[in-house]
């Protein structure tokens, strides 16, 4: 199982949209895909119409019970989506308390990685959707993954937020003595605006070949897709946005 994590400490940059878009395309290509919600706001969970407060088991249990959970129990916590081959490990609000209750315990950073190792033969890909805050959840998601996808909104202040994310990855790399592969994804690109163009240019100048040499355009169909609770490739397969995510996926598959 390949594990990718979608992360950026800045909110509203397209993390959840990137997770559902790539996950949907991979699943339609016949890959077995697991999407994991590590955000207490549970946007990914709600995207699929799963009522997170009604769940008996969620990503919370993985943290609370950690190593005691057998693979069968983890598999039971997974919810199906609207398409074949695509499952969700949902989040509940309770995970917001993890920083306070567990953040200080040693070994807490690898809980998710160890749990995913137990179910790794059941999936080809796991994609982790992060909250826009650095805490025990994001640390776990980063530690579990082989590639970090960093969506960045192509607007004036985007690079400032990205700085912080880069520092987080450096810190994690030092503490884990592990080199992260990461790809920056310019999102919500509006070719009519100077701000988008300028932001894109400075991304390339600063981060060079770490930036995917394409863009995810502004596309209102993404919001419509989320309202319909369908993954974008199912809801609007011919939209500009879906084409862009397909191109991004091809690029990522070549890198790995
Ligand atoms: N390329 C796009 N074009 C237009 N709208 C988009 C695009 N990508 C995402 N959106 C919309 O922007 C909003 C924020 O996107 P999304 O939820 O994916 O961001 P996020 O980074 O996960 O946010 P958060 O940090 O709050 O978790 C959503 O309403 C989504 O439908
Ligand atoms: Mg999100």
Coordinates of C-alpha atoms and ligand atoms in Angstrom, one line a residue:
X1 CA 0.0 0.0 0.0
X2 CA 1.3 3.4 -1.0
X3 CA 0.6 6.2 1.5
X4 CA 0.2 9.8 0.5
X5 CA -0.6 12.6 2.8
X6 CA -2.3 15.9 1.7
X7 CA -1.2 18.6 4.1
X8 CA -0.9 22.4 4.4
X9 CA -1.2 24.4 7.6
X10 CA -3.2 27.0 5.7
X11 CA -6.9 26.4 5.6
X12 CA -9.1 26.2 2.6
X13 CA -6.4 25.5 0.0
X14 CA -8.0 22.4 -1.5
X15 CA -6.7 19.6 0.7
X16 CA -10.0 17.7 1.0
X17 CA -10.8 18.3 -2.7
X18 CA -7.4 17.0 -3.7
X19 CA -8.0 13.9 -1.5
X20 CA -11.4 13.0 -2.9
X21 CA -10.4 13.9 -6.5
X22 CA -7.2 11.7 -6.6
X23 CA -8.9 8.9 -4.6
X24 CA -11.9 8.8 -7.0
X25 CA -9.7 8.7 -10.1
X26 CA -7.5 5.9 -8.6
X27 CA -10.5 3.9 -7.6
X28 CA -12.0 4.2 -11.1
X29 CA -8.8 3.0 -12.5
X30 CA -9.4 -0.2 -10.5
X31 CA -7.0 0.5 -7.6
X32 CA -8.2 -0.3 -4.0
X33 CA -8.2 3.0 -2.2
X34 CA -8.6 4.1 1.4
X35 CA -9.2 7.8 2.2
X36 CA -8.4 8.7 5.8
X37 CA -9.9 11.7 7.6
X38 CA -7.6 13.1 10.3
X39 CA -9.4 16.5 10.5
X40 CA -11.7 17.0 13.6
X41 CA -13.9 19.0 11.3
X42 CA -14.5 15.8 9.5
X43 CA -15.0 17.5 6.1
X44 CA -13.9 14.4 4.2
X45 CA -16.3 12.2 6.3
X46 CA -19.2 14.6 5.7
X47 CA -18.3 14.8 2.0
X48 CA -19.5 11.2 1.7
X49 CA -22.6 11.8 3.7
X50 CA -21.3 9.9 6.7
X51 CA -22.7 11.3 10.0
X52 CA -19.6 11.2 12.1
X53 CA -21.4 11.6 15.4
X54 CA -23.3 8.3 14.8
X55 CA -20.2 6.3 14.3
X56 CA -19.3 3.5 16.7
X57 CA -15.7 3.2 15.5
X58 CA -13.5 5.9 13.9
X59 CA -10.0 7.1 13.5
X60 CA -10.3 8.2 17.1
X61 CA -10.2 4.5 18.3
X62 CA -7.0 4.0 16.4
X63 CA -5.4 6.7 18.6
X64 CA -7.2 5.8 21.8
X65 CA -6.6 2.1 21.6
X66 CA -3.6 2.1 19.4
X67 CA -1.7 -1.1 19.2
X68 CA -4.5 -3.1 20.8
X69 CA -6.6 -2.9 17.7
X70 CA -6.4 -5.9 15.5
X71 CA -6.6 -5.6 11.7
X72 CA -10.2 -7.0 11.6
X73 CA -11.3 -4.3 14.0
X74 CA -9.7 -1.5 11.9
X75 CA -11.3 -2.9 8.8
X76 CA -14.7 -2.9 10.5
X77 CA -14.3 0.9 11.1
X78 CA -14.1 1.6 7.4
X79 CA -17.1 2.9 5.5
X80 CA -17.8 2.3 1.8
X81 CA -18.2 5.4 -0.5
X82 CA -20.5 5.8 -3.5
X83 CA -18.0 4.0 -5.8
X84 CA -16.4 0.6 -5.8
X85 CA -12.9 0.2 -4.5
X86 CA -13.1 3.5 -2.5
X87 CA -13.4 3.3 1.3
X88 CA -13.2 5.9 4.1
X89 CA -11.7 5.8 7.5
X90 CA -13.9 8.5 9.0
X91 CA -13.1 11.1 11.7
X92 CA -15.2 12.3 14.6
X93 CA -15.0 15.5 16.6
X94 CA -13.5 13.6 19.5
X95 CA -10.1 13.5 17.7
X96 CA -9.8 17.2 18.6
X97 CA -9.1 16.2 22.1
X98 CA -6.1 14.0 21.2
X99 CA -3.5 16.8 21.4
X100 CA -4.4 17.4 25.1
X101 CA -4.8 13.8 26.1
X102 CA -2.0 12.2 24.2
X103 CA 0.3 14.8 22.6
X104 CA 2.9 14.5 25.3
X105 CA 3.1 10.7 25.4
X106 CA 6.2 9.3 23.7
X107 CA 5.7 7.1 20.6
X108 CA 2.4 8.8 19.8
X109 CA 3.7 10.0 16.5
X110 CA 3.7 6.6 14.9
X111 CA 0.3 5.3 16.0
X112 CA -1.3 5.8 12.6
X113 CA 1.7 4.4 10.7
X114 CA 1.6 1.2 12.7
X115 CA -2.2 0.8 12.4
X116 CA -2.0 1.2 8.6
X117 CA 0.7 -1.4 8.4
X118 CA -1.8 -3.9 9.8
X119 CA -4.2 -3.4 6.8
X120 CA -1.7 -2.7 4.1
X121 CA -2.4 -5.7 2.0
X122 CA -6.1 -4.7 1.7
X123 CA -5.4 -1.5 -0.3
X124 CA -3.2 -0.2 -3.1
X125 CA -3.3 3.4 -1.9
X126 CA -4.1 5.3 1.2
X127 CA -4.6 9.1 1.0
X128 CA -4.6 11.0 4.3
X129 CA -6.5 14.3 4.5
X130 CA -4.9 16.6 7.2
X131 CA -6.4 19.3 9.3
X132 CA -4.9 22.8 8.7
X133 CA -3.2 22.7 12.1
X134 CA 0.0 21.3 13.3
X135 CA -0.7 18.8 16.1
X136 CA -0.6 15.1 16.9
X137 CA -2.9 14.3 14.0
X138 CA -0.8 16.0 11.3
X139 CA 2.4 14.6 12.9
X140 CA 1.0 11.1 12.6
X141 CA -0.2 11.6 9.0
X142 CA 3.2 13.0 7.9
X143 CA 5.1 10.2 9.7
X144 CA 2.9 7.5 8.1
X145 CA 3.4 8.7 4.5
X146 CA 5.8 8.3 1.7
X147 CA 4.8 11.4 -0.2
X148 CA 3.4 14.6 1.0
X149 CA 1.1 16.5 -1.4
X150 CA 1.0 20.2 -0.5
X151 CA -1.9 22.1 -2.2
X152 CA -1.2 25.8 -2.4
X153 CA -3.8 28.3 -3.4
X154 CA -2.4 30.5 -6.2
X155 CA -3.0 33.9 -4.5
X156 CA -0.9 36.6 -2.9
X157 CA -0.4 35.2 0.6
X158 CA 0.0 31.6 -0.4
X159 CA 3.8 31.5 -0.2
X160 CA 3.8 32.8 3.4
X161 CA 1.6 29.9 4.5
X162 CA 3.8 27.5 2.5
X163 CA 6.9 28.6 4.4
X164 CA 5.4 27.3 7.6
X165 CA 4.5 23.9 6.1
X166 CA 8.1 23.6 4.8
X167 CA 9.5 24.3 8.3
X168 CA 7.2 21.7 9.7
X169 CA 8.4 19.1 7.2
X170 CA 12.1 20.0 8.0
X171 CA 11.5 19.5 11.7
X172 CA 9.8 16.2 11.1
X173 CA 12.6 15.1 8.9
X174 CA 15.2 15.9 11.5
X175 CA 13.3 14.1 14.3
X176 CA 12.6 11.0 12.2
X177 CA 15.9 11.0 10.2
X178 CA 13.7 10.4 7.2
X179 CA 13.8 12.3 3.9
X180 CA 10.3 13.3 2.7
X181 CA 9.3 13.4 -0.9
X182 CA 6.9 16.2 -1.4
X183 CA 5.0 17.8 -4.3
X184 CA 3.5 21.3 -4.3
X185 CA 0.2 21.6 -6.1
X186 CA -0.9 25.0 -7.3
X187 CA -4.7 25.1 -6.8
X188 CA -7.7 27.4 -7.5
X189 CA -5.7 28.9 -10.4
X190 CA -7.6 31.7 -12.1
X191 CA -5.9 32.5 -15.4
X192 CA -7.7 35.9 -15.6
X193 CA -6.1 37.3 -12.5
X194 CA -2.7 38.7 -12.1
X195 CA -2.5 37.4 -8.5
X196 CA -2.8 33.8 -9.7
X197 CA -0.1 34.3 -12.4
X198 CA 2.3 36.0 -10.0
X199 CA 1.8 33.4 -7.2
X200 CA 2.4 30.6 -9.7
X201 CA 5.6 32.3 -11.0
X202 CA 7.0 32.8 -7.5
X203 CA 6.2 29.2 -6.5
X204 CA 8.2 27.9 -9.4
X205 CA 11.1 30.4 -8.7
X206 CA 11.2 29.4 -5.1
X207 CA 10.5 25.6 -5.1
X208 CA 11.5 24.8 -8.7
X209 CA 11.1 21.1 -9.5
X210 CA 9.1 20.4 -6.3
X211 CA 6.2 22.2 -7.9
X212 CA 3.9 20.1 -10.2
X213 CA 4.3 21.8 -13.5
X214 CA 0.5 22.1 -14.0
X215 CA -2.3 23.9 -12.1
X216 CA -5.7 22.9 -10.7
X217 CA -8.0 25.6 -12.1
X218 CA -10.8 27.3 -10.3
X219 CA -13.8 25.2 -11.0
X220 CA -17.2 25.6 -9.3
X221 CA -18.1 22.0 -10.2
X222 CA -16.0 20.9 -7.2
X223 CA -18.4 22.5 -4.8
X224 CA -21.4 21.1 -6.7
X225 CA -19.7 17.6 -6.5
X226 CA -19.3 17.9 -2.7
X227 CA -23.0 18.9 -2.4
X228 CA -24.0 15.8 -4.4
X229 CA -21.7 13.6 -2.1
X230 CA -20.0 12.2 -5.2
X231 CA -16.4 12.2 -6.0
X232 CA -15.6 14.7 -8.8
X233 CA -14.8 12.1 -11.4
X234 CA -18.2 10.5 -10.8
X235 CA -20.1 13.8 -10.7
X236 CA -18.4 15.8 -13.5
X237 CA -15.9 13.5 -15.3
X238 CA -15.4 16.0 -18.2
X239 CA -14.8 19.1 -16.1
X240 CA -11.6 21.1 -16.3
X241 CA -10.9 20.4 -12.7
X242 CA -11.1 16.6 -13.1
X243 CA -8.8 16.7 -16.2
X244 CA -6.3 18.7 -14.1
X245 CA -6.4 16.1 -11.3
X246 CA -6.0 13.3 -13.8
X247 CA -2.8 15.0 -15.1
X248 CA -1.6 15.5 -11.6
X249 CA -2.1 11.8 -10.8
X250 CA -0.2 10.8 -13.9
X251 CA 2.7 13.0 -12.7
X252 CA 2.6 11.5 -9.2
X253 CA 2.5 7.9 -10.5
X254 CA 5.7 8.6 -12.5
X255 CA 7.5 10.0 -9.5
X256 CA 6.8 6.9 -7.3
Ligands
LIG1 N1 -10.1 24.2 -7.7 C1 -11.1 24.7 -7.1 N2 -11.9 25.5 -7.7 C2 -13.0 26.0 -7.0 N3 -13.3 25.7 -5.7 C3 -12.6 24.8 -5.1 C4 -11.4 24.3 -5.7 N4 -10.8 23.4 -4.8 C5 -11.5 23.5 -3.7 N5 -12.6 24.3 -3.9 C6 -13.6 24.7 -2.9 O1 -13.0 25.5 -1.9 C7 -13.4 25.1 -0.6 C8 -12.2 24.7 0.3 O2 -11.7 23.5 -0.3 P1 -11.2 22.3 0.6 O3 -12.3 21.9 1.6 O4 -10.8 21.2 -0.4 O5 -10.0 22.9 1.3 P2 -9.1 22.4 2.6 O6 -7.7 22.8 2.4 O7 -9.4 20.9 2.8 O8 -9.8 23.2 3.8 P3 -9.6 23.0 5.3 O9 -8.2 23.5 5.6 O10 -10.7 23.8 6.0 O11 -9.7 21.5 5.6 C9 -14.5 24.1 -0.8 O12 -15.8 24.7 -0.8 C10 -14.2 23.5 -2.1 O13 -15.3 23.0 -2.8
LIG2 MG1 -10.1 19.9 4.5

